[in-house]
Short mmCIF file of C-alpha atoms and ligand atoms in Angstrom, two decimals:
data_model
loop_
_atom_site.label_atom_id
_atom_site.label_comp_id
_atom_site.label_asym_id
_atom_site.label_seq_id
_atom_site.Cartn_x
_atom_site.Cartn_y
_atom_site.Cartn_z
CA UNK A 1 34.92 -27.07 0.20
CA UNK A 2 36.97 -29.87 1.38
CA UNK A 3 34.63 -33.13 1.31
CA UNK A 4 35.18 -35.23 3.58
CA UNK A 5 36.74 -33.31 6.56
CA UNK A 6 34.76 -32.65 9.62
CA UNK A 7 33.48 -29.13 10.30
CA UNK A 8 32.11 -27.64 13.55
CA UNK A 9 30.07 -24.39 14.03
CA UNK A 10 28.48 -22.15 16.74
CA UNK A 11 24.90 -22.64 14.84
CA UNK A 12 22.99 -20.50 17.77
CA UNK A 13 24.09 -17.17 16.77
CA UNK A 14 25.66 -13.99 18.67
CA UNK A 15 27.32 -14.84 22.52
CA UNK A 16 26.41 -14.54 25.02
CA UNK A 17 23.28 -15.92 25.15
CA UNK A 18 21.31 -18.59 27.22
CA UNK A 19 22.16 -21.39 25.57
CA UNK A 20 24.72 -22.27 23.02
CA UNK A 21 24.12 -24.87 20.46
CA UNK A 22 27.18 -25.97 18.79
CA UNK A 23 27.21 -28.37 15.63
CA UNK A 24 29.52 -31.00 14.59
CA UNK A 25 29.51 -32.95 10.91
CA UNK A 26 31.87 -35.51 9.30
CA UNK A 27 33.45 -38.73 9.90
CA UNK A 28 35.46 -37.93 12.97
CA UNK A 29 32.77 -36.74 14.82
CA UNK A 30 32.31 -39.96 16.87
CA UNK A 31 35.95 -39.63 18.46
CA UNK A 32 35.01 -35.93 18.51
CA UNK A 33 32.45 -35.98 20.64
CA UNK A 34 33.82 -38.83 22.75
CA UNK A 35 36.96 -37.05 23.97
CA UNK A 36 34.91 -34.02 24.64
CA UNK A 37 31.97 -35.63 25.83
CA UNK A 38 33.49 -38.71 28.00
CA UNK A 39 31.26 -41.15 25.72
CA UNK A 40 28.96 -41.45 22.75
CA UNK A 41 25.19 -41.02 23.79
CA UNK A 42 22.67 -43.18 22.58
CA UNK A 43 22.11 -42.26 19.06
CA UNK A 44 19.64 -39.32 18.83
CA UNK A 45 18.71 -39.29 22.79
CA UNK A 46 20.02 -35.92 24.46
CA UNK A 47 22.52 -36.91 27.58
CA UNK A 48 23.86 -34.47 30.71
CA UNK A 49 27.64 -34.59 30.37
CA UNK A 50 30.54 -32.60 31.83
CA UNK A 51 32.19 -30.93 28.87
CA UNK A 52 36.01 -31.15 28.40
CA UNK A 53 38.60 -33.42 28.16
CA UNK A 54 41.59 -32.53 30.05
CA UNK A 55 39.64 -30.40 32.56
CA UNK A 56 35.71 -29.57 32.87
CA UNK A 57 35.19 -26.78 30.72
CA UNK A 58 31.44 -26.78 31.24
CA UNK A 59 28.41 -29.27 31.49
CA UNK A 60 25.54 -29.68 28.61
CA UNK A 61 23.57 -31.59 27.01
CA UNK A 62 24.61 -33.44 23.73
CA UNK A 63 23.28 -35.40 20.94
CA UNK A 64 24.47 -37.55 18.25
CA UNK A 65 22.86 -38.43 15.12
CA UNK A 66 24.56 -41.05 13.39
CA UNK A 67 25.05 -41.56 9.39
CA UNK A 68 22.79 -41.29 7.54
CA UNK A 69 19.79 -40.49 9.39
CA UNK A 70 20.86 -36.97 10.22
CA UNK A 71 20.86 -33.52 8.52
CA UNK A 72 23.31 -33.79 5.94
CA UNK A 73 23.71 -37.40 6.06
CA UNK A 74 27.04 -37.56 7.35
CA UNK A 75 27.88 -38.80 11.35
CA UNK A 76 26.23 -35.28 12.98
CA UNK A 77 26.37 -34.30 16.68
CA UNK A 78 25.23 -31.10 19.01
CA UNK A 79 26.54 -29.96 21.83
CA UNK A 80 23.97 -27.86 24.21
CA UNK A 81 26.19 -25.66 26.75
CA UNK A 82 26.06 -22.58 28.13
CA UNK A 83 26.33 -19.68 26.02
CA UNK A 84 29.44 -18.26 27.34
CA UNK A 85 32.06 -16.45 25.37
CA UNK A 86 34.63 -18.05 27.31
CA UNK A 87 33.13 -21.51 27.49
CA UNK A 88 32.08 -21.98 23.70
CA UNK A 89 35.63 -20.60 22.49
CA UNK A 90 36.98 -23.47 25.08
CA UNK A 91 35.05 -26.21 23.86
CA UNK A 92 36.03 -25.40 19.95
CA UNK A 93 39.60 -25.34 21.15
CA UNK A 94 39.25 -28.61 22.12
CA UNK A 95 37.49 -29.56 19.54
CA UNK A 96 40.14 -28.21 17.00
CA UNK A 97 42.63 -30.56 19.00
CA UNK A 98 40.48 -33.71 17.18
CA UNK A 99 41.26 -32.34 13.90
CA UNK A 100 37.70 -30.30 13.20
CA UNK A 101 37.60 -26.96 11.67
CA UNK A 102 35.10 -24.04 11.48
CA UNK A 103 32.60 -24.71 8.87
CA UNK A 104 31.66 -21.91 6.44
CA UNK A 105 28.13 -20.14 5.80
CA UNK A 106 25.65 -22.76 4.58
CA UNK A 107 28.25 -25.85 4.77
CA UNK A 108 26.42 -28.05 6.57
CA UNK A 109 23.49 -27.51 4.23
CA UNK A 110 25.39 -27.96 1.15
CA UNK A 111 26.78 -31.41 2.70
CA UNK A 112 22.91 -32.43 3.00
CA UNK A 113 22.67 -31.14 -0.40
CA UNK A 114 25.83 -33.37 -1.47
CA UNK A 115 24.54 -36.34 0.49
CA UNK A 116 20.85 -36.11 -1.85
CA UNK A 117 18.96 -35.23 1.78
CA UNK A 118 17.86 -31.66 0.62
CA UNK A 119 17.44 -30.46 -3.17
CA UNK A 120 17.99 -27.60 -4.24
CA UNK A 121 14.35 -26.22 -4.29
CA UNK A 122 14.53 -27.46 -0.62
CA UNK A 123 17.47 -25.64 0.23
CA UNK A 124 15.73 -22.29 -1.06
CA UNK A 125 12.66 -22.98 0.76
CA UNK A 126 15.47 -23.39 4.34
CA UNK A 127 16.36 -20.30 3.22
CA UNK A 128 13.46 -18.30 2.82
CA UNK A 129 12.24 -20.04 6.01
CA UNK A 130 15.40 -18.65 8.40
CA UNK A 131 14.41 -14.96 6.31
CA UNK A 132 10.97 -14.98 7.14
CA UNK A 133 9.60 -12.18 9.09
CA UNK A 134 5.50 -12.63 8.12
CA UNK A 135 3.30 -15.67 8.97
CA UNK A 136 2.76 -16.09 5.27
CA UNK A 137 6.14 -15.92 4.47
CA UNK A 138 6.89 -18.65 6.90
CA UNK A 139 4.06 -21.17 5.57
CA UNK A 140 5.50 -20.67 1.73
CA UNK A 141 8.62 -21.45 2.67
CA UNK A 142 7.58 -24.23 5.00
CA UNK A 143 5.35 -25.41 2.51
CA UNK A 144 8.50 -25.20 -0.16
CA UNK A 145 11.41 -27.31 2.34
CA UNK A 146 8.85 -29.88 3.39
CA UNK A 147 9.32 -30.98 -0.33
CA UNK A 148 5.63 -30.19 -1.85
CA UNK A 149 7.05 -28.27 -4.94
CA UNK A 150 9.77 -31.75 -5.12
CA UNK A 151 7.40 -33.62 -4.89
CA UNK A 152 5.11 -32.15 -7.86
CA UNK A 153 8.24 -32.42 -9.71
CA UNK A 154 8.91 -36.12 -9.56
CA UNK A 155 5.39 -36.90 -10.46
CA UNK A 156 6.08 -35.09 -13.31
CA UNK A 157 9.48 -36.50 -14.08
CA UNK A 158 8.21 -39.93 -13.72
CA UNK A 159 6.20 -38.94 -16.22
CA UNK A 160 8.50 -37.71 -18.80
CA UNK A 161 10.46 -41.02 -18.52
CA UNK A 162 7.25 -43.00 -19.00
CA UNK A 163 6.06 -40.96 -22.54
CA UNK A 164 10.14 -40.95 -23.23
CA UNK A 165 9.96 -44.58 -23.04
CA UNK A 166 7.32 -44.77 -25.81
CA UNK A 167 9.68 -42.74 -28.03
CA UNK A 168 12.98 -43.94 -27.67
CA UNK A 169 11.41 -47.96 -28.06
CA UNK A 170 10.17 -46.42 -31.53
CA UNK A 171 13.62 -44.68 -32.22
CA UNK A 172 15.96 -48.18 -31.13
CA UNK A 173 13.50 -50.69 -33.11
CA UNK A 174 11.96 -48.52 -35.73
CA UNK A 175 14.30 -49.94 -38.29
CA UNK A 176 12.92 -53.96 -36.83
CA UNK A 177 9.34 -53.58 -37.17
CA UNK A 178 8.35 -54.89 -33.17
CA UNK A 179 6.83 -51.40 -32.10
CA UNK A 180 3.74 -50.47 -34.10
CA UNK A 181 4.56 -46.50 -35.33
CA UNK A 182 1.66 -45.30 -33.64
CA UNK A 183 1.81 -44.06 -30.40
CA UNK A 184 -0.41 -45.77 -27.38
CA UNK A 185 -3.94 -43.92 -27.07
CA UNK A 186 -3.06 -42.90 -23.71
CA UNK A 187 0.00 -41.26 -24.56
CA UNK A 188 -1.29 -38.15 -25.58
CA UNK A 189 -4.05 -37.75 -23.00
CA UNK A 190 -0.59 -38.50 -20.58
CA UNK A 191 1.18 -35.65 -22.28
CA UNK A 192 -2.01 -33.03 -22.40
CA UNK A 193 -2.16 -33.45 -18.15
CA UNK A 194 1.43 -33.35 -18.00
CA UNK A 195 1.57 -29.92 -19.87
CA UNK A 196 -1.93 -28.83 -17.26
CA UNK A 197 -0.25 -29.81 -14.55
CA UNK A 198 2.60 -27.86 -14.87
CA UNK A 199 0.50 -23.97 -16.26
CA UNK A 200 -1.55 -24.59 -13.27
CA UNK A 201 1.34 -24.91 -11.24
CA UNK A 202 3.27 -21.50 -12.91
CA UNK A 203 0.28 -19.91 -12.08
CA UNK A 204 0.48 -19.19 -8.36
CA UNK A 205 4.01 -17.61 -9.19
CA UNK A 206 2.33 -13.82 -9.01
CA UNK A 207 1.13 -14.72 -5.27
CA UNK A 208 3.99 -16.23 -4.47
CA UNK A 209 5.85 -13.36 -5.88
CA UNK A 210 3.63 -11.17 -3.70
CA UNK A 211 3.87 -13.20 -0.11
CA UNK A 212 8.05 -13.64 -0.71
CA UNK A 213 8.66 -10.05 -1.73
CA UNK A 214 5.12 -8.53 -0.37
CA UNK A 215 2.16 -6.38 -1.77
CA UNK A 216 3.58 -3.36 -3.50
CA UNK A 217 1.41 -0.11 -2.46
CA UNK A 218 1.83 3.10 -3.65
CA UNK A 219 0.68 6.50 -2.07
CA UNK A 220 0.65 8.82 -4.74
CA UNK A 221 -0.86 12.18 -5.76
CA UNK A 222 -0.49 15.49 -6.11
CA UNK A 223 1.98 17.18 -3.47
CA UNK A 224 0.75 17.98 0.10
CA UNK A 225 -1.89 15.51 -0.42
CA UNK A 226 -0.80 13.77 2.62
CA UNK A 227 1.45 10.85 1.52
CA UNK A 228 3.88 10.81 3.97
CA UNK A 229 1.48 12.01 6.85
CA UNK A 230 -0.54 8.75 6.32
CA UNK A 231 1.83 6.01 5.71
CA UNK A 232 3.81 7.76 8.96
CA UNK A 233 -0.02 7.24 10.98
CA UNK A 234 -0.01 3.81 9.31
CA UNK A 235 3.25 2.49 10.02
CA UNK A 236 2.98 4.19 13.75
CA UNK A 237 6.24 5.93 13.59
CA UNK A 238 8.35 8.89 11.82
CA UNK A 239 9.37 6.89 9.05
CA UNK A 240 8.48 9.14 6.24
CA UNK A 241 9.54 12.92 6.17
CA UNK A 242 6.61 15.10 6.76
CA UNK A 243 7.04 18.32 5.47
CA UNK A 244 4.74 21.45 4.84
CA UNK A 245 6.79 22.57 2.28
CA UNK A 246 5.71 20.87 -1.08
CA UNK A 247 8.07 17.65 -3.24
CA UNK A 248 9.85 16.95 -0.14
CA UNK A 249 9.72 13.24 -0.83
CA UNK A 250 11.81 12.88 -4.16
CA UNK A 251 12.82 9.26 -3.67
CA UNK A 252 11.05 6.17 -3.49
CA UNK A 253 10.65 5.03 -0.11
CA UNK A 254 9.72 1.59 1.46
CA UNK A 255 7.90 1.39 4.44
CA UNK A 256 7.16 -2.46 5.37
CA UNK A 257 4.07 -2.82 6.94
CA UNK A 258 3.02 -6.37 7.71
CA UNK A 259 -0.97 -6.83 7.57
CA UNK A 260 -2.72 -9.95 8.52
CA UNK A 261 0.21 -11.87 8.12
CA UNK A 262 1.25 -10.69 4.98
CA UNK A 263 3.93 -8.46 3.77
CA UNK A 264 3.22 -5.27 2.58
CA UNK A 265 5.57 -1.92 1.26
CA UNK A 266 4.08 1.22 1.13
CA UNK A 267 5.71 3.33 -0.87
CA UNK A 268 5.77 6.94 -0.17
CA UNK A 269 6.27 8.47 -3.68
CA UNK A 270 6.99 12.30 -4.85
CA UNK A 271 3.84 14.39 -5.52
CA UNK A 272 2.96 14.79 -9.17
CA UNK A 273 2.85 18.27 -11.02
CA UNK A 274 4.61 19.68 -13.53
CA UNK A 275 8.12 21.07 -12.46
CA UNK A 276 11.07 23.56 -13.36
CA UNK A 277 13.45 21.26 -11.13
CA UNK A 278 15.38 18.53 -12.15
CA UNK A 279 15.78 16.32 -8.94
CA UNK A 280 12.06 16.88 -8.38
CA UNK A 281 11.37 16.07 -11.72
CA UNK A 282 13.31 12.64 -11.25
CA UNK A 283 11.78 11.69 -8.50
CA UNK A 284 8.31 11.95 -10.47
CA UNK A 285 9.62 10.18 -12.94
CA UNK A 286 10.21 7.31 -10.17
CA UNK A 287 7.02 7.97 -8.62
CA UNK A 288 5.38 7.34 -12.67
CA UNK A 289 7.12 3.82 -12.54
CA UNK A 290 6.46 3.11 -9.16
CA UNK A 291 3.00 3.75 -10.09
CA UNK A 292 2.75 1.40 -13.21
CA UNK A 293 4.30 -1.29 -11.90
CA UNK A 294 2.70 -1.56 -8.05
CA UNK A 295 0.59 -4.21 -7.07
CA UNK A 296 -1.66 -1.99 -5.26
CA UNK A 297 -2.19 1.73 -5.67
CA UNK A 298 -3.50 4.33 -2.90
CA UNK A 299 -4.50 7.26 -5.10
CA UNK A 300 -4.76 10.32 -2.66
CA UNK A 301 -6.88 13.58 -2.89
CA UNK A 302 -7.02 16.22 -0.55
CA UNK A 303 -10.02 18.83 0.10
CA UNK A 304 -6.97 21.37 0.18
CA UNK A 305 -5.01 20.62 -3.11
CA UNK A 306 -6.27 20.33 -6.94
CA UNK A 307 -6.42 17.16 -8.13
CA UNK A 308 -3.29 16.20 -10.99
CA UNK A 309 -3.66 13.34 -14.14
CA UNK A 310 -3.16 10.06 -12.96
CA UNK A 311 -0.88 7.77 -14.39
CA UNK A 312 -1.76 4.72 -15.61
CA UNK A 313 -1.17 1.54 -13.63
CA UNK A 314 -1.30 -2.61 -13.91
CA UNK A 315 -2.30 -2.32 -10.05
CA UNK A 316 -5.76 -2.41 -7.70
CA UNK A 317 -6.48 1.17 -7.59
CA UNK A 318 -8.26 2.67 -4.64
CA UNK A 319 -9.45 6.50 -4.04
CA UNK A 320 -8.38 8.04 -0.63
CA UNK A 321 -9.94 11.03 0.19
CA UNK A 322 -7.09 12.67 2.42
CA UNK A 323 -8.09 15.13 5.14
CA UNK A 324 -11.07 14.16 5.77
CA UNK A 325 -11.44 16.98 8.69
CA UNK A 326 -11.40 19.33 6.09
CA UNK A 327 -14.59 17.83 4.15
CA UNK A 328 -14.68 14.60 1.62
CA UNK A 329 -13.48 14.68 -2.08
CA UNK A 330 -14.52 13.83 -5.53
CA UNK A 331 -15.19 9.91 -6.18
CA UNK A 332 -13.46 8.82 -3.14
CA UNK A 333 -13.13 4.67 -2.10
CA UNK A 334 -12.30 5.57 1.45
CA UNK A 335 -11.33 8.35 3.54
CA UNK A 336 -8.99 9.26 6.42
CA UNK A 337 -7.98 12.03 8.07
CA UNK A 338 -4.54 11.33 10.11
CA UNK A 339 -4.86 14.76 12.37
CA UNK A 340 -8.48 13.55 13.25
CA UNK A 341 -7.28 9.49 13.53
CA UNK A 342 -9.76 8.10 11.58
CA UNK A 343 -10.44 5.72 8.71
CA UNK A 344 -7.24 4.10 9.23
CA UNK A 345 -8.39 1.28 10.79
CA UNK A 346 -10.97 0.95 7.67
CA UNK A 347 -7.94 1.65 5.16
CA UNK A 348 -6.20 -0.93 6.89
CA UNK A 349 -8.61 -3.31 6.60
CA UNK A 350 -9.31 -3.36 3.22
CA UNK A 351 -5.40 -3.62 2.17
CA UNK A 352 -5.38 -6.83 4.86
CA UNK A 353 -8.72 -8.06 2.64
CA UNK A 354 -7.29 -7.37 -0.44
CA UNK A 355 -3.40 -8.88 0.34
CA UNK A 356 -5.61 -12.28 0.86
CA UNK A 357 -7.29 -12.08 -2.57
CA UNK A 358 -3.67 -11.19 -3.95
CA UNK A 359 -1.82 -14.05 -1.55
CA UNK A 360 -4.16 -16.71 -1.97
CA UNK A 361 -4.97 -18.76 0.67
CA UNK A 362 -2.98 -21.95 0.52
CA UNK A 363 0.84 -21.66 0.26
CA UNK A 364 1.83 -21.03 -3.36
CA UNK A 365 3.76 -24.39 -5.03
CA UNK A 366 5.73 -21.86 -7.15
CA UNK A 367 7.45 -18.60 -5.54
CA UNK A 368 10.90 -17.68 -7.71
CA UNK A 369 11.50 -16.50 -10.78
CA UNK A 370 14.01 -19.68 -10.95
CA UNK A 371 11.00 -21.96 -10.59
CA UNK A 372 9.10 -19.64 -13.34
CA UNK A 373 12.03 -19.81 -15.93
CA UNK A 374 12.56 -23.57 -15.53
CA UNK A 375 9.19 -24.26 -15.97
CA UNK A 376 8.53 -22.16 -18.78
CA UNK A 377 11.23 -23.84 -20.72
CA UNK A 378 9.75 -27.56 -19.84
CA UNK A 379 6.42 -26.76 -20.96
CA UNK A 380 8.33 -25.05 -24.37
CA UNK A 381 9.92 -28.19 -24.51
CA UNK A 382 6.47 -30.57 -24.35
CA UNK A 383 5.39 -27.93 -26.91
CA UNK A 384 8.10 -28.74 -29.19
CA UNK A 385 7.64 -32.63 -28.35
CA UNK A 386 4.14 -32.00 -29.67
CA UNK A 387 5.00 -30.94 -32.92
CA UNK A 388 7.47 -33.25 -33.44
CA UNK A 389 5.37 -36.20 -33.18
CA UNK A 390 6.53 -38.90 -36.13
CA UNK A 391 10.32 -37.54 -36.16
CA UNK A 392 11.20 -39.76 -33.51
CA UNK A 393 14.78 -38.18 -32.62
CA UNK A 394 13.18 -34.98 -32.24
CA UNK A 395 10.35 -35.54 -29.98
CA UNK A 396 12.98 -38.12 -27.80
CA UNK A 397 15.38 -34.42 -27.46
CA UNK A 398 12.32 -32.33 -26.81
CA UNK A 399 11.31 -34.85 -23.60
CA UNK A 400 15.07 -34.87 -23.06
CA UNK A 401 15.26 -31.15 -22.61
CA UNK A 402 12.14 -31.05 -20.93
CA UNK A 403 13.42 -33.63 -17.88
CA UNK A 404 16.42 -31.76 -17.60
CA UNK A 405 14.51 -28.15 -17.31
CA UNK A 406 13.26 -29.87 -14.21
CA UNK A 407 16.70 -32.09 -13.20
CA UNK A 408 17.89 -28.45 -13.21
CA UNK A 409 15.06 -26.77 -10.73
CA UNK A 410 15.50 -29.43 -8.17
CA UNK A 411 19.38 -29.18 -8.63
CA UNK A 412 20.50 -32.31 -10.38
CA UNK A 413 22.27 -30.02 -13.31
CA UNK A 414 24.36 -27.36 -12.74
CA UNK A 415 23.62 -26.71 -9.12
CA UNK A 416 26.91 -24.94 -7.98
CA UNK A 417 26.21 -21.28 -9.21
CA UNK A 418 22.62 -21.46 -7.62
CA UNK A 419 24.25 -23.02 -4.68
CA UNK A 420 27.03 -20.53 -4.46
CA UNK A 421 24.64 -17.50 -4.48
CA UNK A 422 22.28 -19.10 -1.90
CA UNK A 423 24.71 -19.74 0.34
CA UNK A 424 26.10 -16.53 0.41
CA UNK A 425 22.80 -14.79 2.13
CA UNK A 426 23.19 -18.21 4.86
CA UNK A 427 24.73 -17.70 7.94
CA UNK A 428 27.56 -19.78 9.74
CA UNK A 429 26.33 -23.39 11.37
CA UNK A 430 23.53 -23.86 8.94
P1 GDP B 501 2.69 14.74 0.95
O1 GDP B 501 3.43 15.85 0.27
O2 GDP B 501 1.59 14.21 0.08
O3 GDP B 501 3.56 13.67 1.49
O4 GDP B 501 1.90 15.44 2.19
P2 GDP B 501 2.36 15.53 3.71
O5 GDP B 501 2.07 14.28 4.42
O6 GDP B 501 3.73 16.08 3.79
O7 GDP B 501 1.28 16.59 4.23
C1 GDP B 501 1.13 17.86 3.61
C2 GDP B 501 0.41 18.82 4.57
O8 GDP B 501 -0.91 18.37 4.84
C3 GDP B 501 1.12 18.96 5.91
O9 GDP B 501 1.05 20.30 6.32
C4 GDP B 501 0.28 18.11 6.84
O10 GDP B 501 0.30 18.58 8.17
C5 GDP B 501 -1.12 18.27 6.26
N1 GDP B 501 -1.96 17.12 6.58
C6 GDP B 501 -1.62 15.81 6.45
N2 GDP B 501 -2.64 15.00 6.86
C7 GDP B 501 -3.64 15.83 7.26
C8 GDP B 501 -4.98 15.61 7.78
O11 GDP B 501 -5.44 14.47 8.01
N3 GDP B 501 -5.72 16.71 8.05
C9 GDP B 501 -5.26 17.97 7.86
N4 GDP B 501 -6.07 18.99 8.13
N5 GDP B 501 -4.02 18.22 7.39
C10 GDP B 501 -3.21 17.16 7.07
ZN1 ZN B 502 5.58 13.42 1.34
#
């Protein structure tokens, strides 16, 4: 990236469309905007102006946001025009003429990054906001770029300087007698709600594991249980090959369903039994994993077709008598029958009920496995400070590595390769 420069993007997305919102960030945006625009606006007021310099290449609103109170800190401005082909291509032409270039995916984020507006938890919770598809999805990720997760972390990191400040007086004047060796009373107590605060924090990581990535449900059984036949009837379309003819459905595939809100993906597995084939055996090898590791599994018996072992799983597990025209089965939760349409709505149901209990209902504070890992190793770190208590250099490293665990999460250490990944999955003009 070349700091400093001023970039300019189509931030709207694909042309034509109704309106066309084009973005502008750097220092020259205030000449910028003037020779396109005729003359600044008021500072964050929209104005009507006729667009173009030499000639009028089309009228819009626009809006300038001066430095720093804007989104990455730097002089910002948006134009508001029609959302022609022709017209927006115009206006960038001119544009170009000031000495502004096309920005790349995620630039202007990365300069609010840059400019400390954003951090980098922030920036992740931006992103998983723009990639949200469920209501739950978008309140995490609201939740995460309205700063509560930051703002947990500089509690804590006030913290960590405070009990650092205890050891390093210890470690500078140790030698001088003026700090008594014994720590303040409240130091530990400080320490021991530092160390809660942070567990209780880790632990909404499974739900928001569950509401980023959703609910993983398996449908699995024996073959021609009816597998595909009822995650087709629950996801209302031919997703899932249906198929008299028996291990049709070697792979593992995802069907996302979304349920109240909340993300689920069914996924429609190969029938169990024992087999002389090697692809089909494969894909029950999948279906075994699938199985252990899902958050949810549907376990389906039919009236028709013997039951088979089932594997073991860390999952909810849930009977589904399958069928149920033909009569009801063995030790069955539920049942449904998708040629007669019924008990869907009741299967339904109780995943929706069940993705709350798994979800949670507030927004989780912790939702990647970055957050996880970096506050794993601070708590490691507090454990470590712990022991060390009385070998002053060691317990002043153990808080050291324990502020920058966090310094990292929030992006004040070695930010670029997080950055750089992120950034990829961002499109152009944000
Ligand atoms: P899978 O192998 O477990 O995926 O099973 P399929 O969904 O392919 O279904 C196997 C057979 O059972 C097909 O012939 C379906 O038409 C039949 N089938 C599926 N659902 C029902 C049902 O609700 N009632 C009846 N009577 N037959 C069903
Ligand atoms: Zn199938």
């Amino acid at each position: 990236m070349r700091a400093g420069d001023t970039i300019m993007a189509l931030s709207s997305g694909a042309l034509p469309a109704g309106v066309a919102v084009i973005r502008l960030s750097g220092p020259l945006v205030r000449t910028a905007l003037t020779f396109v625009a005729g003359s600044l606006p008021k500072p964050r007021h929209l104005a009507l102006r006729a667009i173009g310099a030499s000639r009028q290449l089309d009228q819009g609103l626009v809006a300038f946001f001066p430095a720093p109170h804007s989104f990455t800190g730097e002089d910002c401005a948006e134009l508001q025009v029609h959302g022609s082909p022709a017209g927006v291509k115009a206006i960038l032409a001119e544009l170009r003429t000031q000495g502004l270039r096309l920005a790349e995916a995620g630039e202007f984020t990365r300069r609010a990054f840059e400019n400390g507006k954003l951090d980098l938890v922030e920036i992740e919770g931006l992103g998983d906001l723009l990639g949200a598809d469920t209501e739950k999805q978008r309140q995490q990720a609201l939740a995460r770029y309205d700063g509560r997760l930051t703002a947990e972390i500089d509690i804590w990191r006030d913290t960590l300087l405070d009990l650092r400040a205890e050891i390093e007086a210890r470690l500078d004047f140790s030698d001088e007698g003026d700090v008594s060796e014994d720590l303040p009373e409240h130091w530990q107590v400080q320490l021991a709600d530092l160390e809660l605060a942070i567990a209780s924090a880790m632990a909404s990581v499974e739900s928001g594991r569950i509401v980023r990535e959703g609910i993983r449900v398996a449908l699995a059984g024996a073959p021609n249980v009816g597998k595909s036949s009822l995650i087709n009837a629950l996801a209302k379309s031919d997703i899932a090959i249906v198929s008299d003819e028996a291990g049709t459905t070697r792979d593992v595939r995802e069907v996302p369903l979304d349920i109240g809100g909340q993300l689920f993906l069914l996924l429609d597995l190969a029938g169990l039994r024992a087999t002389e084939s090697r692809a089909e055996a494969e894909g029950i090898r999948r279906a075994e994993q699938a199985i252990a590791s899902a958050d949810v599994v549907l376990w389906l018996r039919a009236p028709d077709v013997p039951d088979v072992p089932r594997p073991t799983t860390n999952g909810r597990l849930l009977v589904v008598g399958t069928k149920a025209d033909l009569g009801p089965v063995d030790g069955q939760d539920l049942s449904v029958s998708t040629q007669a349409s019924q008990g869907l709505d009741t299967l339904v149901k109780t995943l929706g009920t069940l993705g709350e209990s798994l979800a949670g209902a507030e927004p989780a504070l912790v939702s990647h496995e970055r957050d996880r890992a970096a506050l794993a190793n601070a708590l490691d770190a507090l454990a470590e400070t712990r022991n060390a208590l009385g070998d002053w250099e060691l317990a002043a490293e153990s808080l050291r590595l324990a502020s920058a665990a966090l310094e990292r999460l929030i992006g004040r250490l070695d930010a670029e390769r997080v950055l750089d990944r992120l950034f990829a999955s961002f499109c152009i003009g944000k």
